[in-house]
JSON list of C-alpha atoms in Angstrom, two decimals:
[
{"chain": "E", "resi": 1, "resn": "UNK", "atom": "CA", "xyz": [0.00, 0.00, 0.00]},
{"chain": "E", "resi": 2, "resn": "UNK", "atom": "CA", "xyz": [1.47, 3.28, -0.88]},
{"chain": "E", "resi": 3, "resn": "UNK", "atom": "CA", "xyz": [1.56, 5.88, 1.61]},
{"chain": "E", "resi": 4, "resn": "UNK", "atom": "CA", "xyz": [1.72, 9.15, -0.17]},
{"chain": "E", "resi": 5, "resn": "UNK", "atom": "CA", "xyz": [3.37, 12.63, 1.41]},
{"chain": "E", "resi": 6, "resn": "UNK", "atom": "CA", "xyz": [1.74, 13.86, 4.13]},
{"chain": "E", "resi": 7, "resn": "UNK", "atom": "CA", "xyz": [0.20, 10.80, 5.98]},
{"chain": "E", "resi": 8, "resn": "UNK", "atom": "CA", "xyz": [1.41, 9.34, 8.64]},
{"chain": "E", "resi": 9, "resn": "UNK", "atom": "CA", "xyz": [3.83, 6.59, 8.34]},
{"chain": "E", "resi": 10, "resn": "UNK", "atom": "CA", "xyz": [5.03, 8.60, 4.90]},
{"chain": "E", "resi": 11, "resn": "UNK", "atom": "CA", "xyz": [8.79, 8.82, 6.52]},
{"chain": "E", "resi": 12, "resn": "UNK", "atom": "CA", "xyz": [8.54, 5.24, 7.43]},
{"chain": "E", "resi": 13, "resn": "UNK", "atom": "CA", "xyz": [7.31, 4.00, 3.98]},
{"chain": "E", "resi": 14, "resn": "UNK", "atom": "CA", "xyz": [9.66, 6.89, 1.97]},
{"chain": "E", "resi": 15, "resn": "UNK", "atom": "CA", "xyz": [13.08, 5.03, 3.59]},
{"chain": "E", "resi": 16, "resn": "UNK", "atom": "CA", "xyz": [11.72, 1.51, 2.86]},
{"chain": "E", "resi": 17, "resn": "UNK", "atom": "CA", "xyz": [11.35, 2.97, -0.97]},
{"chain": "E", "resi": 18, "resn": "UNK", "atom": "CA", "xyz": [14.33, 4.65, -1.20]},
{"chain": "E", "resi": 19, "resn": "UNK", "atom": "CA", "xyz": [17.35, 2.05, 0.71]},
{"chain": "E", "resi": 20, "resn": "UNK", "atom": "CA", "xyz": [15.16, -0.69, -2.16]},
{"chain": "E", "resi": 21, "resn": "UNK", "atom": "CA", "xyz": [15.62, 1.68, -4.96]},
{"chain": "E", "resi": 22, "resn": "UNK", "atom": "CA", "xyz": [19.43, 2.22, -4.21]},
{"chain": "E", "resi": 23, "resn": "UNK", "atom": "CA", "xyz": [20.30, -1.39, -3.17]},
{"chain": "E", "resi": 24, "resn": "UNK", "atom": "CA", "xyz": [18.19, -2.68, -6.50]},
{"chain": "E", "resi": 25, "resn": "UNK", "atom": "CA", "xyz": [20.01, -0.27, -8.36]},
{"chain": "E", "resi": 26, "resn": "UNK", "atom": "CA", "xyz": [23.82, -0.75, -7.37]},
{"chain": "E", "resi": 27, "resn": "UNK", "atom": "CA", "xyz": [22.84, -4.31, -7.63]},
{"chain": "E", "resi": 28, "resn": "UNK", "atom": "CA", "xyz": [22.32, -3.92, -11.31]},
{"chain": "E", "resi": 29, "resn": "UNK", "atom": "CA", "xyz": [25.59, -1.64, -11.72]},
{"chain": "E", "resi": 30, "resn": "UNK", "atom": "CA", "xyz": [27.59, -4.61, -10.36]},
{"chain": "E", "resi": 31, "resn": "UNK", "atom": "CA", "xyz": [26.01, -7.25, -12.38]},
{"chain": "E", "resi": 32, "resn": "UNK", "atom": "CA", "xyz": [26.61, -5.05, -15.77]},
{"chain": "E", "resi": 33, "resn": "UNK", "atom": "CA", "xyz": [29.85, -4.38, -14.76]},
{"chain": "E", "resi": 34, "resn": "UNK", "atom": "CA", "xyz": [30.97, -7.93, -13.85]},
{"chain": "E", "resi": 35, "resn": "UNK", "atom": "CA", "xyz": [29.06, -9.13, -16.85]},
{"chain": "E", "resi": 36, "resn": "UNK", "atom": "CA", "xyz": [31.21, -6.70, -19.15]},
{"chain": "E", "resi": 37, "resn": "UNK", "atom": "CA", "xyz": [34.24, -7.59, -17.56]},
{"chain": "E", "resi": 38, "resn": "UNK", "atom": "CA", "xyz": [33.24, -11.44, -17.82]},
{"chain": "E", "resi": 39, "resn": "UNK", "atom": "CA", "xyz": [32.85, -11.17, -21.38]},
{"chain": "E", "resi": 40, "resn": "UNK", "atom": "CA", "xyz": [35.28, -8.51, -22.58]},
{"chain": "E", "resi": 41, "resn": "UNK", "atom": "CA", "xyz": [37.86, -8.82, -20.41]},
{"chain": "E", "resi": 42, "resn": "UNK", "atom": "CA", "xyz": [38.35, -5.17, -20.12]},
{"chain": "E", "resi": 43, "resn": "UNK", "atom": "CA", "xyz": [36.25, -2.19, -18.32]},
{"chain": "E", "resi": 44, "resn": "UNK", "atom": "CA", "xyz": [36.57, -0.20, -21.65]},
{"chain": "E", "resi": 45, "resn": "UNK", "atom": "CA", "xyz": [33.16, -1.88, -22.64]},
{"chain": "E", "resi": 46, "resn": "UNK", "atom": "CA", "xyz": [29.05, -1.00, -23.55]},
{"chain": "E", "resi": 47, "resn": "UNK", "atom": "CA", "xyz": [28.33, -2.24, -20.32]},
{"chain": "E", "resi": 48, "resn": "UNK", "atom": "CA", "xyz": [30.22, -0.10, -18.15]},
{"chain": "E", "resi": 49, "resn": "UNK", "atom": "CA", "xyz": [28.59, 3.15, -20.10]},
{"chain": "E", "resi": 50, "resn": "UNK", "atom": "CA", "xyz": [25.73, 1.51, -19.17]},
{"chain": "E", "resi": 51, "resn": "UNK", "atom": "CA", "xyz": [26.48, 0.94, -15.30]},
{"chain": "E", "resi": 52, "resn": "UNK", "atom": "CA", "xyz": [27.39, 4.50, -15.21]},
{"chain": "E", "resi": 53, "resn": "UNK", "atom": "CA", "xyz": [24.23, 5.29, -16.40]},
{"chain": "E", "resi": 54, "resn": "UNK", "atom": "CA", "xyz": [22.62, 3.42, -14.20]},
{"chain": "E", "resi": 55, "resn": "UNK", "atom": "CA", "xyz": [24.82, 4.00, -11.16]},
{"chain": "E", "resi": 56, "resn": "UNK", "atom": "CA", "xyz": [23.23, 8.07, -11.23]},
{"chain": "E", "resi": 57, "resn": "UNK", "atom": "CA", "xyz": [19.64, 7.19, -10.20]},
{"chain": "E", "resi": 58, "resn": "UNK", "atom": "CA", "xyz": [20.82, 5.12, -7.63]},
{"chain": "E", "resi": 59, "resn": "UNK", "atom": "CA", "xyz": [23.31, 7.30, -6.66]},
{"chain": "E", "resi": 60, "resn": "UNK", "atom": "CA", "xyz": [20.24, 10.12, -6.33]},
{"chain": "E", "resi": 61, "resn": "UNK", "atom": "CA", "xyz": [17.87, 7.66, -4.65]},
{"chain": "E", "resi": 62, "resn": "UNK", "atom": "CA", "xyz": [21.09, 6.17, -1.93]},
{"chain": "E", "resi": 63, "resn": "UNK", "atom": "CA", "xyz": [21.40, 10.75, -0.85]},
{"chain": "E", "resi": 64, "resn": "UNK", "atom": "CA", "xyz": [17.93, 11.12, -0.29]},
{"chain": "E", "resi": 65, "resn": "UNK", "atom": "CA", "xyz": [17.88, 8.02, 1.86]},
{"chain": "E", "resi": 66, "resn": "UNK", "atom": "CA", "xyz": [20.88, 9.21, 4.12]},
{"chain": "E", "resi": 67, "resn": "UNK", "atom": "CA", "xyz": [18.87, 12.87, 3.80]},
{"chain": "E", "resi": 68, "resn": "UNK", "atom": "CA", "xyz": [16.20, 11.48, 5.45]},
{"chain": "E", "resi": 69, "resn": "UNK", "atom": "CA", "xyz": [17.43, 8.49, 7.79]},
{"chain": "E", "resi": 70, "resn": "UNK", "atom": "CA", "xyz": [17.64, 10.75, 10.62]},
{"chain": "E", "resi": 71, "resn": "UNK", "atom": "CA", "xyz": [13.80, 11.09, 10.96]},
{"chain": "E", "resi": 72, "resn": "UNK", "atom": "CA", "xyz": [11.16, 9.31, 12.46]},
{"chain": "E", "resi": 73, "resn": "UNK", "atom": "CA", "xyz": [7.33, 8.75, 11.39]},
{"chain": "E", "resi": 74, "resn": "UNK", "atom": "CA", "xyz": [4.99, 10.10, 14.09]},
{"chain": "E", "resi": 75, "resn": "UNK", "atom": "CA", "xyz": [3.10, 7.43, 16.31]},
{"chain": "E", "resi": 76, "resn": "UNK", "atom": "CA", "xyz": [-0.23, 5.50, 14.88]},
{"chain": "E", "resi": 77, "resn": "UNK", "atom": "CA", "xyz": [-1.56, 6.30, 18.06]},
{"chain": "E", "resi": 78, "resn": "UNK", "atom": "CA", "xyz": [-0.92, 9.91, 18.13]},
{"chain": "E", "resi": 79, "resn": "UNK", "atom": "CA", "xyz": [-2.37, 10.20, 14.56]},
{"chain": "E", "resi": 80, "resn": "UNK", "atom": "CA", "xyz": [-5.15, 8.25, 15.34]},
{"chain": "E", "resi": 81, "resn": "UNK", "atom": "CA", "xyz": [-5.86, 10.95, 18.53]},
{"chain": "E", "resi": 82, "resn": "UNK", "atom": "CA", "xyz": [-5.54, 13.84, 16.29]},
{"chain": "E", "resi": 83, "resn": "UNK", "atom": "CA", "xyz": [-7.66, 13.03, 13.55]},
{"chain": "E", "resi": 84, "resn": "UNK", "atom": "CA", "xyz": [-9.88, 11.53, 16.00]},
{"chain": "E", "resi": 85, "resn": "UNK", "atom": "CA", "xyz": [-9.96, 15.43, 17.33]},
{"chain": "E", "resi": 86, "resn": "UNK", "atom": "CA", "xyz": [-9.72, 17.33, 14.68]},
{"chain": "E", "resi": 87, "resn": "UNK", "atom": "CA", "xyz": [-11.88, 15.46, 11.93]},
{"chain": "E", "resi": 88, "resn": "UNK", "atom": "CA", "xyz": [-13.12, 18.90, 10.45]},
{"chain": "E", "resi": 89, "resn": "UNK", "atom": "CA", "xyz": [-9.54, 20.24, 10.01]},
{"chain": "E", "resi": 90, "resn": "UNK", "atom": "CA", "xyz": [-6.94, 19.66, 7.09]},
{"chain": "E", "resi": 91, "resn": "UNK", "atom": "CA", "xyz": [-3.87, 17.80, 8.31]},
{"chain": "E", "resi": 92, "resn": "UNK", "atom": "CA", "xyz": [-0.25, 16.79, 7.24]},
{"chain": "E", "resi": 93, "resn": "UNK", "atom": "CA", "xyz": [1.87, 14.32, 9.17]},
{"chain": "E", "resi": 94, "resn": "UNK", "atom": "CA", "xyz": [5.17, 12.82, 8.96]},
{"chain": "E", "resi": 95, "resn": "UNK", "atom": "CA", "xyz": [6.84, 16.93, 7.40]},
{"chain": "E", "resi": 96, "resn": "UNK", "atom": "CA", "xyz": [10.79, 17.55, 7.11]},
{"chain": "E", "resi": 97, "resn": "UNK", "atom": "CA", "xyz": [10.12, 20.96, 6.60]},
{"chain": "E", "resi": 98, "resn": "UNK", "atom": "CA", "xyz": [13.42, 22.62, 5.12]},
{"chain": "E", "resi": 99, "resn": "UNK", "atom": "CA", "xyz": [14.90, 25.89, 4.85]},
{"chain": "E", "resi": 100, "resn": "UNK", "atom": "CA", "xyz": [17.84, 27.46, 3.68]},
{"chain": "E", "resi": 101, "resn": "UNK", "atom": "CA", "xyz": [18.98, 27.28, 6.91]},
{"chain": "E", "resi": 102, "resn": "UNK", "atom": "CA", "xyz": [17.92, 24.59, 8.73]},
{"chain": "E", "resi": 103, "resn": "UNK", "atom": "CA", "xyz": [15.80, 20.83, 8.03]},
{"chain": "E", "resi": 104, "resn": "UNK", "atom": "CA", "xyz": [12.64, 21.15, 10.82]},
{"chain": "E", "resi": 105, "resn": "UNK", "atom": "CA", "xyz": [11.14, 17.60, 11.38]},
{"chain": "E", "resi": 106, "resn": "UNK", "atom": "CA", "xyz": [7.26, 18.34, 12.10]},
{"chain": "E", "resi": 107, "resn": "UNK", "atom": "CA", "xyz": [5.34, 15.27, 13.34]},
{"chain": "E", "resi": 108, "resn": "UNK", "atom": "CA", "xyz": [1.75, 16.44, 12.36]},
{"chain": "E", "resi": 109, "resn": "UNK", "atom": "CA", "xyz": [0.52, 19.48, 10.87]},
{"chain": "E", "resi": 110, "resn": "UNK", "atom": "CA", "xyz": [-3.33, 21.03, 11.13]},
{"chain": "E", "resi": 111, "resn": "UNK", "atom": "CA", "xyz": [-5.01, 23.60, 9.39]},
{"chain": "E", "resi": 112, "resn": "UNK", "atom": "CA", "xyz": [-8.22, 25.65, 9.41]},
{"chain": "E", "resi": 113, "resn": "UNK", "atom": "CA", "xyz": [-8.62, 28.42, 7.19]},
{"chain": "E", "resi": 114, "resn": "UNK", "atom": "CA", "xyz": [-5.84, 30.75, 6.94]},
{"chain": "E", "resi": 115, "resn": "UNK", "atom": "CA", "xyz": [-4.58, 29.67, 10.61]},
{"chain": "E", "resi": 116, "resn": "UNK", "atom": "CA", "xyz": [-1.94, 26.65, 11.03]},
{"chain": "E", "resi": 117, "resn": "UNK", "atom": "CA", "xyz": [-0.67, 25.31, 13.87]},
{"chain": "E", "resi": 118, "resn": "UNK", "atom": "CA", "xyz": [1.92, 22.27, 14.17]},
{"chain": "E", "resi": 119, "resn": "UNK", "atom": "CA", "xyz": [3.54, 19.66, 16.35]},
{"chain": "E", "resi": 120, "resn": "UNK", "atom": "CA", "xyz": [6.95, 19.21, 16.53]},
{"chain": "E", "resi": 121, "resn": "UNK", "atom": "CA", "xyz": [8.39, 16.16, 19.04]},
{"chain": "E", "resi": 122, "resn": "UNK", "atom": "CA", "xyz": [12.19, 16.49, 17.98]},
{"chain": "E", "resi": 123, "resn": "UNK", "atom": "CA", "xyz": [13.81, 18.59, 20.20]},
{"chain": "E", "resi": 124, "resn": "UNK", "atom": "CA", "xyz": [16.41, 19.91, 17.38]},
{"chain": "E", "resi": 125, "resn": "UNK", "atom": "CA", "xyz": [13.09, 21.75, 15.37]},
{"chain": "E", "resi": 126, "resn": "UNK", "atom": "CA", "xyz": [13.56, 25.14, 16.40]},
{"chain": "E", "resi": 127, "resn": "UNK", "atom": "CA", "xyz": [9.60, 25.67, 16.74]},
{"chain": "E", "resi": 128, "resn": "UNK", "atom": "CA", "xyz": [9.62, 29.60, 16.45]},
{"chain": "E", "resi": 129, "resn": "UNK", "atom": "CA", "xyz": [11.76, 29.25, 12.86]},
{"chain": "E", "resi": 130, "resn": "UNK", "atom": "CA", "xyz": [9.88, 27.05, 11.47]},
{"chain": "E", "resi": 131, "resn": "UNK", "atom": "CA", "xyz": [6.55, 29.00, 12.07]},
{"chain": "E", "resi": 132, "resn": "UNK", "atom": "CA", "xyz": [8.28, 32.06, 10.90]},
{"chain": "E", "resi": 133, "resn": "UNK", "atom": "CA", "xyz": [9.57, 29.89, 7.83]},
{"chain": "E", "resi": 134, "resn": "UNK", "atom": "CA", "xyz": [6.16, 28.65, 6.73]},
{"chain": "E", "resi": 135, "resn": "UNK", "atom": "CA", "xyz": [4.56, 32.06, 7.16]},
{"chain": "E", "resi": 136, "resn": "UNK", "atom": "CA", "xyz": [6.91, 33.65, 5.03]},
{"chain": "E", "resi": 137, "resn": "UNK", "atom": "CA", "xyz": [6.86, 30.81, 2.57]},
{"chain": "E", "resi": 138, "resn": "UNK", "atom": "CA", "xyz": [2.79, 31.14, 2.43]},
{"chain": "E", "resi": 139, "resn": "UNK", "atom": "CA", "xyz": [3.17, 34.88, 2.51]},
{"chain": "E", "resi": 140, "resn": "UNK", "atom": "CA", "xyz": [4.94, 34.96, -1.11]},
{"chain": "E", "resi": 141, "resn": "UNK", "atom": "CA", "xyz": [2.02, 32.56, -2.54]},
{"chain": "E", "resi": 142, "resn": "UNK", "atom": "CA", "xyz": [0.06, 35.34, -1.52]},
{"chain": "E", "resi": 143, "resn": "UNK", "atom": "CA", "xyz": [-1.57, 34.11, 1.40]},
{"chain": "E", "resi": 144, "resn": "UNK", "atom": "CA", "xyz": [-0.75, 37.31, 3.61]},
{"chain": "E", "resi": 145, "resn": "UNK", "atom": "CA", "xyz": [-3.43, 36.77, 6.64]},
{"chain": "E", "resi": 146, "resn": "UNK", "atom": "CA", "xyz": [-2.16, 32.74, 7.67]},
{"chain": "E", "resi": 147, "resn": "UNK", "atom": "CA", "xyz": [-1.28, 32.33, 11.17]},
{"chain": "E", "resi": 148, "resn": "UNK", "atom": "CA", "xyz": [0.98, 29.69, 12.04]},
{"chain": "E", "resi": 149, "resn": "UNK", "atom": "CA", "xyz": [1.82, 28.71, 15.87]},
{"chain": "E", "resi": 150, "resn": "UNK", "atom": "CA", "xyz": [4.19, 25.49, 16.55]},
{"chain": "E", "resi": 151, "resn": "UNK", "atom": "CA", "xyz": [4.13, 23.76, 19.79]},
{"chain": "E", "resi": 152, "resn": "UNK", "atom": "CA", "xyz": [6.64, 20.87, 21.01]},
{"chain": "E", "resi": 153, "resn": "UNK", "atom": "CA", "xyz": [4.22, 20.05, 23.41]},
{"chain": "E", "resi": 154, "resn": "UNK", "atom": "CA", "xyz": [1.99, 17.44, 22.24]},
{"chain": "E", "resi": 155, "resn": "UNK", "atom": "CA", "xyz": [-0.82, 18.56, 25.21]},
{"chain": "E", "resi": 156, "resn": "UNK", "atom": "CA", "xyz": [-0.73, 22.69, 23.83]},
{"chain": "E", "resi": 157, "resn": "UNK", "atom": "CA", "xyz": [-1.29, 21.17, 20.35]},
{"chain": "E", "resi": 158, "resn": "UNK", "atom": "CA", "xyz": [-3.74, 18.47, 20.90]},
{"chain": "E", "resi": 159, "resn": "UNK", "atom": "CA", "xyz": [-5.34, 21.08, 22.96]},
{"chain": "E", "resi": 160, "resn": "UNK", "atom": "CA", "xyz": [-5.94, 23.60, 20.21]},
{"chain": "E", "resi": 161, "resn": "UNK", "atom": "CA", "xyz": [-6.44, 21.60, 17.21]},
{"chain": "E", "resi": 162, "resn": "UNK", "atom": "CA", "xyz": [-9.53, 20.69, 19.43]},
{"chain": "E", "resi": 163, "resn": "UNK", "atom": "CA", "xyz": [-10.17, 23.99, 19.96]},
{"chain": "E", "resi": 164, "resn": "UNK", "atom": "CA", "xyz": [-9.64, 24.59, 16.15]},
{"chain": "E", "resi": 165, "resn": "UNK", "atom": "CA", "xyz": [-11.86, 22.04, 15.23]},
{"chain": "E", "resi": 166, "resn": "UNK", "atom": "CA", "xyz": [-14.66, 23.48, 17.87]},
{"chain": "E", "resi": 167, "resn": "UNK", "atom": "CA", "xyz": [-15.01, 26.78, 16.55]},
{"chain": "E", "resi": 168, "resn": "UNK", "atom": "CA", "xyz": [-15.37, 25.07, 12.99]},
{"chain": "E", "resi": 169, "resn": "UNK", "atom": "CA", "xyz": [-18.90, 23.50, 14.17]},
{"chain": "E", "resi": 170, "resn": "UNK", "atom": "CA", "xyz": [-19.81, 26.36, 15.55]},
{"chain": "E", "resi": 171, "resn": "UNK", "atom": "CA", "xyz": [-18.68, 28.59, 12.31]},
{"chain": "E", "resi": 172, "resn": "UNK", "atom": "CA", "xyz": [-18.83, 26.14, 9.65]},
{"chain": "E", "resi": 173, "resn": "UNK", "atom": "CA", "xyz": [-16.89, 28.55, 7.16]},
{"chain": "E", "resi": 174, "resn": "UNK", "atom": "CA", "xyz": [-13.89, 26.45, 5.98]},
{"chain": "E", "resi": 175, "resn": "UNK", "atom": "CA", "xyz": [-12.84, 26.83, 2.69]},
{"chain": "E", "resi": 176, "resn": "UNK", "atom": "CA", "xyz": [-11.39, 23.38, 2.02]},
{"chain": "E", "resi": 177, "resn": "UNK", "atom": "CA", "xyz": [-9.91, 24.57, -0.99]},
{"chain": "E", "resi": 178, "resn": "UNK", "atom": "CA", "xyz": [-7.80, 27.21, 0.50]},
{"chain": "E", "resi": 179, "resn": "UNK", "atom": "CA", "xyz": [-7.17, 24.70, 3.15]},
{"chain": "E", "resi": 180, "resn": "UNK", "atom": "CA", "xyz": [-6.02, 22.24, 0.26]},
{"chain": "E", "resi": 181, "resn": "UNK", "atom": "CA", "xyz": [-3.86, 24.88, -1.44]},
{"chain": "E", "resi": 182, "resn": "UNK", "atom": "CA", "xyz": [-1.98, 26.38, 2.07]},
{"chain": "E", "resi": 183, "resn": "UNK", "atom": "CA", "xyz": [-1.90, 22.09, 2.97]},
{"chain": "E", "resi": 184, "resn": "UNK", "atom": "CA", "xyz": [-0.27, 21.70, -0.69]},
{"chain": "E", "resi": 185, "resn": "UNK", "atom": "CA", "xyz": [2.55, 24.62, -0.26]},
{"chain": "E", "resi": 186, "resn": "UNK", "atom": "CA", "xyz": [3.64, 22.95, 3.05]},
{"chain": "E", "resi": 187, "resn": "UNK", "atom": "CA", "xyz": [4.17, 19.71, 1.72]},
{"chain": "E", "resi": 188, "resn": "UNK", "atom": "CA", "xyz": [5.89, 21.38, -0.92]},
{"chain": "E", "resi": 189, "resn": "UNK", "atom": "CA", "xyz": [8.52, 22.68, 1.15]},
{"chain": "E", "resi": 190, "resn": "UNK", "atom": "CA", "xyz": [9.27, 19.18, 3.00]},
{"chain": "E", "resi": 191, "resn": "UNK", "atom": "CA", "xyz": [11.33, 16.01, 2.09]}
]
């Protein structure tokens, strides 16, 4: 089953991919190259062109593997809880938000109109830049009025993605499309 960007588990499922593309890969370098050498006697051959050819995809799928080893996928359980809150709200899991300056892992991600608020676990995501980071980044696709709030504390977020999802019932004025666009930009701007 594929898990696509921005559900939970998508870290998880996105190494799995990547350490099979890059040991299939280099797996078929090696077996052109010893074939080529097996028949030719040489390296100078078709089939080492060919490895080398070969040898760049996995080469590209083995670096975004080690880019993203590092990082965990957030908890079923916690998912589970949050959706289970905030079923009227957009939401993103499993980010690796980057910047020119720094990579932010973001366990879960929820959104309600214009106003975003996130959950970061790792204690290396500098919750205050990456806020600033994704305002600024919705800001130039001309979404001036978003809010965006990060909390490492699972409690403060839990706590006001329900309160998120509360006013929704009462005001029933979300705009999933905007939702789906400002949802879209993040995910655009993690691994």
């Amino acid at each position: 089953m594929k898990v696509n960007k921005g559900e939970a588990g998508y870290i998880s499922a996105r190494k799995k991919s990547l350490g099979l593309q890059a040991v299939i890969g280099f797996g078929i370098v090696a077996a052109f190259l010893l074939t080529g050498y097996l028949k030719t006697h040489s390296r100078s051959n078709l089939f080492t062109i060919i490895a080398v050819l070969i040898c760049l995809p996995s080469a590209k799928a083995l670096t975004e593997w080690i880019a993203v080893f590092p990082y965990g996928t957030i908890d079923r359980k916690l998912a589970e809880e949050i959706k289970e809150k905030s079923p009227l709200l957009t939401t993103a899991f499993d980010l690796v938000i980057t910047s020119r300056e720094k990579i932010m892992p973001v366990d879960a991600v929820v959104i309600s109109n214009q106003t975003v608020f996130g959950y970061a676990s790792n204690p290396k995501t500098d919750t205050e830049a990456a806020a600033k980071h994704i305002k600024r980044i919705l800001a130039e696709n001309h979404y001036t009025k978003a809010s965006v709030k990060f909390f490492s504390e699972y409690v403060h977020f839990l706590s006001r993605a329900e309160g998120l999802n509360n006013m929704e019932k009462i005001e029933q004025s979300a705009d999933k499309e905007l939702e789906a666009a400002i949802r879209q930009i993040v995910l655009n701007i993690s691994m």
